């Protein structure tokens, strides 16, 4: 990055993760990041974000709401220029992808 005042990419990625932890599937009381629904976060040098995410089930009735919530919150980060959210279903999500905190919160440990 050319601008010495610009936030480092790692700090931007941390901010993105922080924001993703505010997005919940209403049926599960755990955020989508700790559920393991975020497969990839890529931030380029121009601060465009590209995210691969999945859902706990392909036929999730509120998929659109979650998708819009993620995009809106990521684009709400002041430094981000744009966010592209890709909905993927491979590999298929399973409970092993959840963080230890999420498993504990759901009494799965």
PDB file of C-alpha atoms in Angstrom:
ATOM      1  CA  UNK A   1       0.000   0.000   0.000  1.00  0.00           C
ATOM      2  CA  UNK A   2       1.351   3.370  -0.932  1.00  0.00           C
ATOM      3  CA  UNK A   3      -0.352   5.452   1.723  1.00  0.00           C
ATOM      4  CA  UNK A   4       1.654   5.463   4.961  1.00  0.00           C
ATOM      5  CA  UNK A   5      -1.500   6.365   6.900  1.00  0.00           C
ATOM      6  CA  UNK A   6      -3.460   3.432   5.515  1.00  0.00           C
ATOM      7  CA  UNK A   7      -4.456   0.663   7.858  1.00  0.00           C
ATOM      8  CA  UNK A   8      -2.411  -2.524   7.269  1.00  0.00           C
ATOM      9  CA  UNK A   9      -4.253  -5.355   5.524  1.00  0.00           C
ATOM     10  CA  UNK A  10      -4.033  -7.570   8.611  1.00  0.00           C
ATOM     11  CA  UNK A  11      -5.818  -4.902  10.656  1.00  0.00           C
ATOM     12  CA  UNK A  12      -8.493  -4.656   7.949  1.00  0.00           C
ATOM     13  CA  UNK A  13      -8.942  -8.438   8.020  1.00  0.00           C
ATOM     14  CA  UNK A  14      -9.295  -8.311  11.810  1.00  0.00           C
ATOM     15  CA  UNK A  15     -11.951  -5.638  11.442  1.00  0.00           C
ATOM     16  CA  UNK A  16     -13.778  -7.793   8.892  1.00  0.00           C
ATOM     17  CA  UNK A  17     -13.743 -10.762  11.277  1.00  0.00           C
ATOM     18  CA  UNK A  18     -15.002  -8.524  14.075  1.00  0.00           C
ATOM     19  CA  UNK A  19     -17.917  -7.424  11.876  1.00  0.00           C
ATOM     20  CA  UNK A  20     -18.650 -10.989  10.742  1.00  0.00           C
ATOM     21  CA  UNK A  21     -18.974 -11.946  14.397  1.00  0.00           C
ATOM     22  CA  UNK A  22     -22.019  -9.638  14.577  1.00  0.00           C
ATOM     23  CA  UNK A  23     -23.919 -11.629  11.933  1.00  0.00           C
ATOM     24  CA  UNK A  24     -26.095 -14.456  13.221  1.00  0.00           C
ATOM     25  CA  UNK A  25     -28.264 -17.146  11.768  1.00  0.00           C
ATOM     26  CA  UNK A  26     -31.471 -16.472  13.750  1.00  0.00           C
ATOM     27  CA  UNK A  27     -31.973 -20.191  14.319  1.00  0.00           C
ATOM     28  CA  UNK A  28     -28.537 -20.704  15.904  1.00  0.00           C
ATOM     29  CA  UNK A  29     -27.284 -18.443  18.719  1.00  0.00           C
ATOM     30  CA  UNK A  30     -23.714 -18.361  17.349  1.00  0.00           C
ATOM     31  CA  UNK A  31     -22.225 -15.897  14.869  1.00  0.00           C
ATOM     32  CA  UNK A  32     -21.478 -17.064  11.333  1.00  0.00           C
ATOM     33  CA  UNK A  33     -17.710 -16.696  11.726  1.00  0.00           C
ATOM     34  CA  UNK A  34     -17.493 -18.986  14.756  1.00  0.00           C
ATOM     35  CA  UNK A  35     -19.971 -21.369  13.128  1.00  0.00           C
ATOM     36  CA  UNK A  36     -17.333 -21.855  10.433  1.00  0.00           C
ATOM     37  CA  UNK A  37     -19.492 -20.491   7.626  1.00  0.00           C
ATOM     38  CA  UNK A  38     -16.743 -18.175   6.345  1.00  0.00           C
ATOM     39  CA  UNK A  39     -14.344 -20.163   4.179  1.00  0.00           C
ATOM     40  CA  UNK A  40     -12.160 -17.395   2.745  1.00  0.00           C
ATOM     41  CA  UNK A  41     -11.530 -13.684   3.225  1.00  0.00           C
ATOM     42  CA  UNK A  42      -9.380 -11.956   0.630  1.00  0.00           C
ATOM     43  CA  UNK A  43      -8.545  -8.254   0.753  1.00  0.00           C
ATOM     44  CA  UNK A  44      -6.658  -6.829  -2.203  1.00  0.00           C
ATOM     45  CA  UNK A  45      -4.320  -3.826  -2.165  1.00  0.00           C
ATOM     46  CA  UNK A  46      -7.178  -1.559  -3.286  1.00  0.00           C
ATOM     47  CA  UNK A  47      -9.248  -2.678  -0.241  1.00  0.00           C
ATOM     48  CA  UNK A  48     -11.792  -4.682  -2.200  1.00  0.00           C
ATOM     49  CA  UNK A  49     -12.984  -7.683  -0.221  1.00  0.00           C
ATOM     50  CA  UNK A  50     -13.819 -11.085  -1.668  1.00  0.00           C
ATOM     51  CA  UNK A  51     -15.424 -13.590   0.730  1.00  0.00           C
ATOM     52  CA  UNK A  52     -16.456 -17.205   0.269  1.00  0.00           C
ATOM     53  CA  UNK A  53     -19.157 -18.242   2.693  1.00  0.00           C
ATOM     54  CA  UNK A  54     -21.586 -21.083   3.059  1.00  0.00           C
ATOM     55  CA  UNK A  55     -24.730 -21.864   5.019  1.00  0.00           C
ATOM     56  CA  UNK A  56     -25.503 -24.679   7.424  1.00  0.00           C
ATOM     57  CA  UNK A  57     -27.943 -26.012   4.805  1.00  0.00           C
ATOM     58  CA  UNK A  58     -28.338 -25.134   1.093  1.00  0.00           C
ATOM     59  CA  UNK A  59     -32.099 -24.632   1.522  1.00  0.00           C
ATOM     60  CA  UNK A  60     -31.748 -22.154   4.394  1.00  0.00           C
ATOM     61  CA  UNK A  61     -34.957 -20.057   4.351  1.00  0.00           C
ATOM     62  CA  UNK A  62     -33.175 -16.870   5.453  1.00  0.00           C
ATOM     63  CA  UNK A  63     -30.100 -17.226   3.224  1.00  0.00           C
ATOM     64  CA  UNK A  64     -30.799 -13.927   1.441  1.00  0.00           C
ATOM     65  CA  UNK A  65     -31.075 -12.039   4.726  1.00  0.00           C
ATOM     66  CA  UNK A  66     -27.764 -13.405   6.018  1.00  0.00           C
ATOM     67  CA  UNK A  67     -26.067 -12.706   2.677  1.00  0.00           C
ATOM     68  CA  UNK A  68     -27.320  -9.085   2.610  1.00  0.00           C
ATOM     69  CA  UNK A  69     -26.352  -8.588   6.271  1.00  0.00           C
ATOM     70  CA  UNK A  70     -22.781  -9.756   5.565  1.00  0.00           C
ATOM     71  CA  UNK A  71     -22.394  -7.552   2.470  1.00  0.00           C
ATOM     72  CA  UNK A  72     -23.896  -4.491   4.166  1.00  0.00           C
ATOM     73  CA  UNK A  73     -21.743  -4.816   7.283  1.00  0.00           C
ATOM     74  CA  UNK A  74     -18.512  -5.435   5.348  1.00  0.00           C
ATOM     75  CA  UNK A  75     -19.175  -2.458   3.067  1.00  0.00           C
ATOM     76  CA  UNK A  76     -19.931  -0.424   6.199  1.00  0.00           C
ATOM     77  CA  UNK A  77     -16.280  -0.641   7.224  1.00  0.00           C
ATOM     78  CA  UNK A  78     -14.923   2.789   6.360  1.00  0.00           C
ATOM     79  CA  UNK A  79     -11.724   1.535   4.702  1.00  0.00           C
ATOM     80  CA  UNK A  80     -13.421  -1.028   2.442  1.00  0.00           C
ATOM     81  CA  UNK A  81     -14.124   0.015  -1.145  1.00  0.00           C
ATOM     82  CA  UNK A  82     -16.307  -2.941  -2.137  1.00  0.00           C
ATOM     83  CA  UNK A  83     -17.339  -6.383  -0.965  1.00  0.00           C
ATOM     84  CA  UNK A  84     -18.081  -9.406  -3.094  1.00  0.00           C
ATOM     85  CA  UNK A  85     -19.726 -12.263  -1.213  1.00  0.00           C
ATOM     86  CA  UNK A  86     -19.667 -15.660  -2.891  1.00  0.00           C
ATOM     87  CA  UNK A  87     -22.094 -18.287  -1.654  1.00  0.00           C
ATOM     88  CA  UNK A  88     -20.430 -21.706  -1.939  1.00  0.00           C
ATOM     89  CA  UNK A  89     -21.493 -25.173  -0.854  1.00  0.00           C
ATOM     90  CA  UNK A  90     -18.244 -27.066  -1.295  1.00  0.00           C
ATOM     91  CA  UNK A  91     -16.926 -28.275   0.926  1.00  0.00           C
ATOM     92  CA  UNK A  92     -20.230 -28.937   2.623  1.00  0.00           C
ATOM     93  CA  UNK A  93     -20.428 -27.357   6.070  1.00  0.00           C
ATOM     94  CA  UNK A  94     -20.330 -29.639   9.095  1.00  0.00           C
ATOM     95  CA  UNK A  95     -20.105 -29.110  12.845  1.00  0.00           C
ATOM     96  CA  UNK A  96     -16.356 -29.837  12.862  1.00  0.00           C
ATOM     97  CA  UNK A  97     -15.876 -26.433  11.195  1.00  0.00           C
ATOM     98  CA  UNK A  98     -17.165 -24.615  14.281  1.00  0.00           C
ATOM     99  CA  UNK A  99     -14.748 -22.874  16.634  1.00  0.00           C
ATOM    100  CA  UNK A 100     -14.211 -24.365  20.081  1.00  0.00           C
ATOM    101  CA  UNK A 101     -16.098 -21.373  21.521  1.00  0.00           C
ATOM    102  CA  UNK A 102     -19.097 -22.094  19.304  1.00  0.00           C
ATOM    103  CA  UNK A 103     -19.091 -25.774  20.238  1.00  0.00           C
ATOM    104  CA  UNK A 104     -18.962 -24.860  23.937  1.00  0.00           C
ATOM    105  CA  UNK A 105     -21.756 -22.310  23.512  1.00  0.00           C
ATOM    106  CA  UNK A 106     -23.950 -24.998  21.939  1.00  0.00           C
ATOM    107  CA  UNK A 107     -22.855 -27.663  24.479  1.00  0.00           C
ATOM    108  CA  UNK A 108     -21.229 -29.756  21.750  1.00  0.00           C
ATOM    109  CA  UNK A 109     -17.814 -30.177  23.358  1.00  0.00           C
TER     110      UNK A 109
END
